[in-house]
Short mmCIF file of C-alpha atoms and ligand atoms in Angstrom, two decimals:
data_model
loop_
_atom_site.label_atom_id
_atom_site.label_comp_id
_atom_site.label_asym_id
_atom_site.label_seq_id
_atom_site.Cartn_x
_atom_site.Cartn_y
_atom_site.Cartn_z
CA MET A 1 67.79 107.03 105.90
CA LEU A 2 70.30 109.78 106.65
CA GLN A 3 70.11 112.70 104.25
CA LEU A 4 72.77 115.39 103.67
CA ASN A 5 70.36 117.90 105.23
CA LEU A 6 72.27 121.02 104.14
CA LYS A 7 69.43 123.09 102.69
CA ASP A 8 68.58 126.36 104.49
CA LYS A 9 71.34 125.88 107.08
CA VAL A 10 73.20 129.11 107.91
CA ALA A 11 76.97 129.04 107.48
CA VAL A 12 79.70 131.55 108.32
CA ILE A 13 82.82 131.37 106.13
CA THR A 14 85.83 133.38 107.29
CA GLY A 15 88.29 134.39 104.58
CA GLY A 16 85.29 133.96 102.27
CA GLY A 17 86.55 136.70 99.97
CA GLY A 18 89.67 134.63 99.16
CA VAL A 19 90.37 132.12 96.41
CA LEU A 20 89.62 128.83 98.17
CA CYS A 21 86.82 129.85 100.50
CA SER A 22 84.89 131.88 97.94
CA THR A 23 84.75 128.71 95.84
CA ILE A 24 83.71 126.62 98.85
CA ALA A 25 81.00 129.21 99.66
CA ARG A 26 79.68 129.09 96.07
CA ASN A 27 79.47 125.31 96.16
CA MET A 28 77.73 125.46 99.54
CA ALA A 29 75.15 127.89 98.16
CA ALA A 30 74.56 125.54 95.23
CA GLU A 31 73.42 122.99 97.84
CA GLY A 32 71.02 125.52 99.39
CA ILE A 33 73.19 126.67 102.32
CA VAL A 34 72.65 130.32 103.31
CA THR A 35 76.09 131.97 103.63
CA ALA A 36 77.68 134.85 105.52
CA ILE A 37 80.94 135.71 103.78
CA LEU A 38 83.35 137.28 106.26
CA ASP A 39 86.63 138.87 105.26
CA LEU A 40 89.00 141.63 106.29
CA ASN A 41 88.44 142.86 102.75
CA LEU A 42 84.81 144.05 102.73
CA GLU A 43 84.74 144.68 98.99
CA ALA A 44 85.83 141.10 98.24
CA ALA A 45 83.29 139.67 100.71
CA GLU A 46 80.41 141.73 99.27
CA LYS A 47 81.33 140.80 95.71
CA VAL A 48 81.29 137.06 96.50
CA ALA A 49 77.97 137.39 98.35
CA GLN A 50 76.36 139.33 95.50
CA GLU A 51 77.57 136.82 92.92
CA ILE A 52 76.26 133.92 95.02
CA THR A 53 72.81 135.48 95.40
CA ALA A 54 72.65 136.28 91.67
CA GLU A 55 73.83 132.84 90.56
CA TYR A 56 72.06 130.51 93.00
CA GLY A 57 69.13 132.59 94.27
CA VAL A 58 70.16 131.67 97.82
CA LYS A 59 70.63 134.41 100.40
CA SER A 60 74.23 135.47 101.06
CA ILE A 61 75.68 138.51 102.80
CA GLY A 62 79.21 139.91 102.75
CA LEU A 63 80.60 141.41 105.95
CA SER A 64 83.88 142.86 107.08
CA ALA A 65 85.39 141.15 110.13
CA ASN A 66 88.85 140.57 111.53
CA VAL A 67 89.33 137.01 112.80
CA LEU A 68 91.84 138.35 115.33
CA ASP A 69 89.43 140.86 116.87
CA LYS A 70 86.69 139.32 119.01
CA ALA A 71 84.65 142.54 119.09
CA SER A 72 84.53 142.71 115.30
CA LEU A 73 83.39 139.05 115.19
CA GLU A 74 80.65 139.78 117.76
CA THR A 75 79.47 142.72 115.63
CA ALA A 76 79.36 140.49 112.54
CA LYS A 77 77.46 137.82 114.51
CA ALA A 78 74.78 140.32 115.53
CA THR A 79 74.27 141.29 111.87
CA ILE A 80 74.17 137.63 110.76
CA ASN A 81 71.62 136.73 113.45
CA LYS A 82 69.45 139.68 112.40
CA GLU A 83 69.65 139.09 108.66
CA LEU A 84 70.04 135.30 108.34
CA GLY A 85 69.05 133.83 111.71
CA SER A 86 70.88 131.39 113.98
CA ILE A 87 74.24 129.97 112.78
CA ASP A 88 74.59 126.22 112.09
CA TYR A 89 78.00 125.92 110.43
CA LEU A 90 81.40 127.63 110.57
CA VAL A 91 84.25 127.28 108.08
CA ASN A 92 87.46 128.80 109.49
CA GLY A 93 89.09 129.69 106.18
CA ALA A 94 90.99 132.93 106.90
CA GLY A 95 94.69 132.19 107.00
CA GLY A 96 97.86 132.25 105.00
CA ASN A 97 101.59 132.74 104.99
CA ALA A 98 103.58 135.95 104.43
CA ALA A 99 107.01 136.74 103.04
CA SER A 100 107.95 138.29 106.40
CA ALA A 101 107.66 134.87 108.10
CA THR A 102 109.58 132.99 105.40
CA THR A 103 113.31 132.19 105.48
CA LYS A 104 115.14 132.90 102.22
CA ALA A 105 117.28 129.78 102.54
CA GLU A 106 115.80 126.28 102.80
CA GLU A 107 118.57 125.03 105.08
CA ILE A 108 121.85 126.09 106.61
CA THR A 109 124.70 124.89 104.43
CA GLU A 110 128.41 125.75 104.34
CA ASN A 111 127.51 128.55 101.89
CA GLU A 112 124.87 130.00 104.20
CA MET A 113 127.36 130.50 107.06
CA ASP A 114 128.21 133.98 105.71
CA SER A 115 124.59 135.05 105.35
CA LEU A 116 122.78 133.78 108.41
CA GLU A 117 120.22 136.55 107.89
CA ASP A 118 118.72 134.35 105.17
CA THR A 119 118.14 131.50 107.62
CA PHE A 120 116.31 130.80 110.86
CA TYR A 121 118.49 133.43 112.53
CA GLY A 122 117.11 136.22 110.32
CA LEU A 123 113.43 135.57 111.08
CA GLU A 124 111.64 138.70 112.33
CA MET A 125 109.43 137.96 115.33
CA ASP A 126 106.85 140.47 114.16
CA GLY A 127 106.23 138.58 110.91
CA PHE A 128 106.36 135.23 112.71
CA ASP A 129 103.81 136.30 115.33
CA LYS A 130 101.42 137.72 112.72
CA VAL A 131 101.35 134.53 110.63
CA PHE A 132 101.02 132.29 113.68
CA ALA A 133 98.19 134.42 115.09
CA LEU A 134 96.29 134.74 111.80
CA ASN A 135 96.18 130.97 111.34
CA PHE A 136 95.79 129.79 114.93
CA GLN A 137 94.05 132.50 116.96
CA GLY A 138 92.17 133.29 113.73
CA THR A 139 90.63 129.81 113.99
CA LEU A 140 90.13 129.81 117.75
CA LEU A 141 88.36 133.16 118.13
CA PRO A 142 85.67 132.70 115.43
CA SER A 143 85.01 129.20 116.85
CA MET A 144 84.41 130.80 120.23
CA VAL A 145 82.07 133.45 118.88
CA PHE A 146 80.04 131.65 116.20
CA SER A 147 79.60 128.21 117.79
CA LYS A 148 77.53 129.80 120.60
CA ASP A 149 74.50 129.60 118.28
CA MET A 150 75.04 125.85 117.81
CA LEU A 151 74.84 125.13 121.56
CA GLY A 152 71.51 123.66 122.56
CA LYS A 153 70.62 122.54 119.01
CA LYS A 154 72.34 119.15 119.42
CA ASP A 155 73.74 119.92 115.99
CA GLY A 156 76.32 122.14 114.35
CA SER A 157 79.60 121.73 112.55
CA ILE A 158 82.93 123.55 112.48
CA ILE A 159 85.47 122.98 109.70
CA ASN A 160 89.02 124.22 110.18
CA VAL A 161 91.44 124.65 107.30
CA SER A 162 94.74 122.92 107.95
CA SER A 163 97.50 122.14 105.46
CA MET A 164 100.12 119.57 104.44
CA ASN A 165 102.49 121.58 106.65
CA ALA A 166 100.64 120.32 109.70
CA PHE A 167 101.81 116.72 109.19
CA ARG A 168 105.41 117.47 108.19
CA PRO A 169 106.65 121.07 108.01
CA LEU A 170 107.70 122.47 104.66
CA THR A 171 111.04 124.24 104.51
CA LYS A 172 111.11 128.06 104.81
CA ILE A 173 107.75 128.60 106.52
CA PRO A 174 108.06 127.66 110.20
CA ALA A 175 105.34 129.97 111.56
CA TYR A 176 102.72 128.79 109.06
CA SER A 177 103.68 125.13 109.64
CA ALA A 178 103.55 125.47 113.43
CA ALA A 179 100.19 127.23 113.30
CA LYS A 180 98.60 124.65 110.98
CA SER A 181 99.94 121.89 113.22
CA ALA A 182 98.36 123.69 116.17
CA ILE A 183 95.08 123.76 114.21
CA ASN A 184 95.14 119.94 113.92
CA ASN A 185 95.70 119.63 117.66
CA PHE A 186 93.00 122.21 118.43
CA THR A 187 90.55 120.42 116.09
CA GLN A 188 90.90 117.28 118.20
CA TRP A 189 90.77 119.23 121.47
CA LEU A 190 87.62 121.13 120.59
CA ALA A 191 85.97 118.03 119.10
CA VAL A 192 86.36 116.25 122.45
CA HIS A 193 85.38 119.35 124.44
CA MET A 194 82.17 119.76 122.44
CA ALA A 195 81.26 116.14 121.70
CA LYS A 196 78.31 116.02 124.11
CA THR A 197 76.81 119.21 122.70
CA GLY A 198 76.41 117.61 119.25
CA ILE A 199 78.74 120.20 117.72
CA ARG A 200 81.29 118.42 115.52
CA VAL A 201 84.75 119.84 114.83
CA ASN A 202 86.81 118.60 111.88
CA ALA A 203 89.41 119.91 109.46
CA ILE A 204 90.46 119.63 105.84
CA ALA A 205 94.13 119.62 104.93
CA PRO A 206 94.43 120.83 101.34
CA GLY A 207 97.47 119.77 99.37
CA PHE A 208 98.96 122.22 96.94
CA LEU A 209 96.81 124.68 95.10
CA LEU A 210 98.27 127.60 93.22
CA THR A 211 96.92 130.77 94.86
CA ASN A 212 98.02 134.29 95.77
CA GLN A 213 99.66 133.30 99.04
CA ASN A 214 102.10 130.82 97.51
CA ARG A 215 102.50 131.93 93.89
CA PHE A 216 105.67 133.90 94.75
CA LEU A 217 107.26 130.65 96.00
CA LEU A 218 106.11 128.30 93.26
CA VAL A 219 106.23 130.23 89.98
CA ASP A 220 109.15 132.29 88.70
CA GLU A 221 107.74 135.81 88.28
CA LYS A 222 109.88 136.55 85.21
CA THR A 223 109.67 133.32 83.23
CA GLY A 224 106.33 131.91 84.44
CA GLU A 225 108.09 128.54 84.83
CA ALA A 226 107.88 126.39 87.98
CA THR A 227 110.50 127.30 90.57
CA PRO A 228 112.62 124.39 91.86
CA ARG A 229 110.23 124.37 94.87
CA GLY A 230 107.18 124.23 92.57
CA GLN A 231 108.75 121.34 90.66
CA LYS A 232 109.44 119.47 93.92
CA ILE A 233 105.77 119.79 94.86
CA ILE A 234 104.62 118.35 91.56
CA ASN A 235 107.17 115.53 91.88
CA GLY A 236 105.89 114.85 95.43
CA THR A 237 102.25 114.71 94.35
CA PRO A 238 101.44 111.28 92.86
CA MET A 239 98.65 112.86 90.76
CA GLU A 240 101.35 115.19 89.32
CA ARG A 241 99.34 118.41 89.41
CA TYR A 242 98.09 121.21 91.66
CA GLY A 243 94.61 120.86 93.13
CA GLU A 244 91.63 122.95 91.97
CA PRO A 245 89.76 125.03 94.58
CA GLU A 246 86.50 123.25 93.68
CA GLU A 247 88.03 119.92 94.69
CA LEU A 248 87.86 120.94 98.37
CA SER A 249 84.12 121.52 98.47
CA GLY A 250 82.85 117.92 98.46
CA THR A 251 84.82 117.04 101.59
CA VAL A 252 83.72 120.24 103.33
CA MET A 253 80.07 119.52 102.59
CA TYR A 254 80.37 115.89 103.62
CA LEU A 255 81.85 116.99 106.97
CA LEU A 256 79.12 119.62 107.45
CA SER A 257 76.31 117.23 106.59
CA ASP A 258 74.36 114.62 108.53
CA TRP A 259 76.26 111.96 106.55
CA ALA A 260 79.16 112.77 108.90
CA ARG A 261 76.98 112.77 112.03
CA PHE A 262 79.36 110.41 113.90
CA VAL A 263 82.56 112.05 112.56
CA THR A 264 84.40 114.48 114.81
CA GLY A 265 88.05 115.34 115.45
CA VAL A 266 89.39 114.24 112.05
CA VAL A 267 91.66 116.02 109.58
CA ILE A 268 91.07 114.91 105.99
CA PRO A 269 93.88 115.43 103.45
CA ILE A 270 92.75 116.54 99.98
CA ASP A 271 96.11 116.34 98.33
CA GLY A 272 96.41 114.17 95.22
CA GLY A 273 98.29 111.64 97.35
CA PHE A 274 101.03 114.00 98.64
CA SER A 275 100.75 112.93 102.29
CA ALA A 276 100.69 109.23 101.36
CA TYR A 277 103.82 109.32 99.19
CA SER A 278 107.25 108.59 100.64
CA GLY A 279 108.98 110.02 97.59
CA VAL A 280 110.23 106.58 96.56
P1 NAD B 301 93.54 133.81 100.11
O1 NAD B 301 94.64 134.75 100.50
O2 NAD B 301 93.02 133.84 98.72
O3 NAD B 301 92.31 133.96 101.12
C1 NAD B 301 92.45 134.29 102.45
C2 NAD B 301 91.42 135.36 102.78
O4 NAD B 301 91.52 135.64 104.18
C3 NAD B 301 91.66 136.68 102.06
O5 NAD B 301 90.49 137.08 101.37
C4 NAD B 301 92.01 137.67 103.17
O6 NAD B 301 91.53 138.99 102.95
C5 NAD B 301 91.34 137.03 104.36
N1 NAD B 301 91.96 137.45 105.62
C6 NAD B 301 93.29 137.64 105.87
N2 NAD B 301 93.46 138.06 107.12
C7 NAD B 301 92.22 138.13 107.70
C8 NAD B 301 91.75 138.51 108.98
N3 NAD B 301 92.60 138.90 109.95
N4 NAD B 301 90.43 138.46 109.21
C9 NAD B 301 89.55 138.09 108.24
N5 NAD B 301 89.94 137.73 107.00
C10 NAD B 301 91.26 137.74 106.73
O7 NAD B 301 94.11 132.35 100.50
P2 NAD B 301 93.60 130.91 100.10
O8 NAD B 301 94.67 130.27 99.31
O9 NAD B 301 92.22 130.95 99.57
O10 NAD B 301 93.63 130.18 101.54
C11 NAD B 301 92.48 129.93 102.31
C12 NAD B 301 92.87 128.99 103.43
O11 NAD B 301 93.39 127.77 102.90
C13 NAD B 301 93.96 129.52 104.36
O12 NAD B 301 93.71 129.12 105.68
C14 NAD B 301 95.21 128.83 103.84
O13 NAD B 301 96.21 128.76 104.82
C15 NAD B 301 94.65 127.48 103.49
N6 NAD B 301 95.43 126.67 102.56
C16 NAD B 301 95.74 127.11 101.32
C17 NAD B 301 96.47 126.27 100.46
C18 NAD B 301 96.84 126.71 99.06
O14 NAD B 301 97.53 125.94 98.37
N7 NAD B 301 96.39 127.87 98.61
C19 NAD B 301 96.88 125.02 100.90
C20 NAD B 301 96.54 124.62 102.19
C21 NAD B 301 95.81 125.44 103.00
#
């Protein structure tokens, strides 16, 4: 009978110092997976790794790496190979949106005609490029570096982190939406490209979770109340709430495990029904 077969596997988690992926890493360690927590923020990565080792007694190391810099990923890989051994799994979690790639106005209306700076026309290419690169190249490059260890094992699993934006773009955040959509496409492309190697490539598409990257859009800083955008999200989520970071982990571990041995190239929404709901 097929078992999950997660214990003692070695996983790399990029963005592992952040809210969602630190939780995923903790839950992975609870199942016996050895973790390398990679983040631009070394302090955050080390803290998560130390907490994991203390809480679960499973080896974890925190390393600094930039998902946009291949040399820094190669350096991290050398350390991981030396300290933890050969890599079996990769979770491409580093990503996010930024205010500099966000339009102030949701749409161009009669009123917006006088302030086109607040619309599509005011987008700064620098901010746009950074957000697109962080999410897309930041998934592609670590896949290129870390999956090398999975070649020849007839095994291995890569999980990309997509978003609701990939299916239908949300207003205001065109760079993030385009990049997450590109991640879905790349997940299918790489799954096909690698199918005969036994390396599987899948993605999760989280619905709405309240975290640092989107708090400024969803909660009014002064009152603590939901912004109109935050309220729209709740109204569009049949379960009528934000997701909890821990609710992503089960799907990630299913996709990593032998239970998903014949599953590759899929994007699984974890969204309280958001992507299924027409709004009516
Ligand atoms: P977060 O900001 O808490 O975590 C992201 C982490 O990535 C941070 O620790 C940051 O230091 C790190 N990082 C940023 N740039 C990096 C780089 N160049 N190299 C290495 N690390 C870098 O965000 P989060 O909410 O935990 O999001 C994690 C993932 O989930 C992202 O891909 C995000 O787009 C996606 N996501 C989040 C939500 C949500 O509601 N929060 C919904 C859908 C998808």
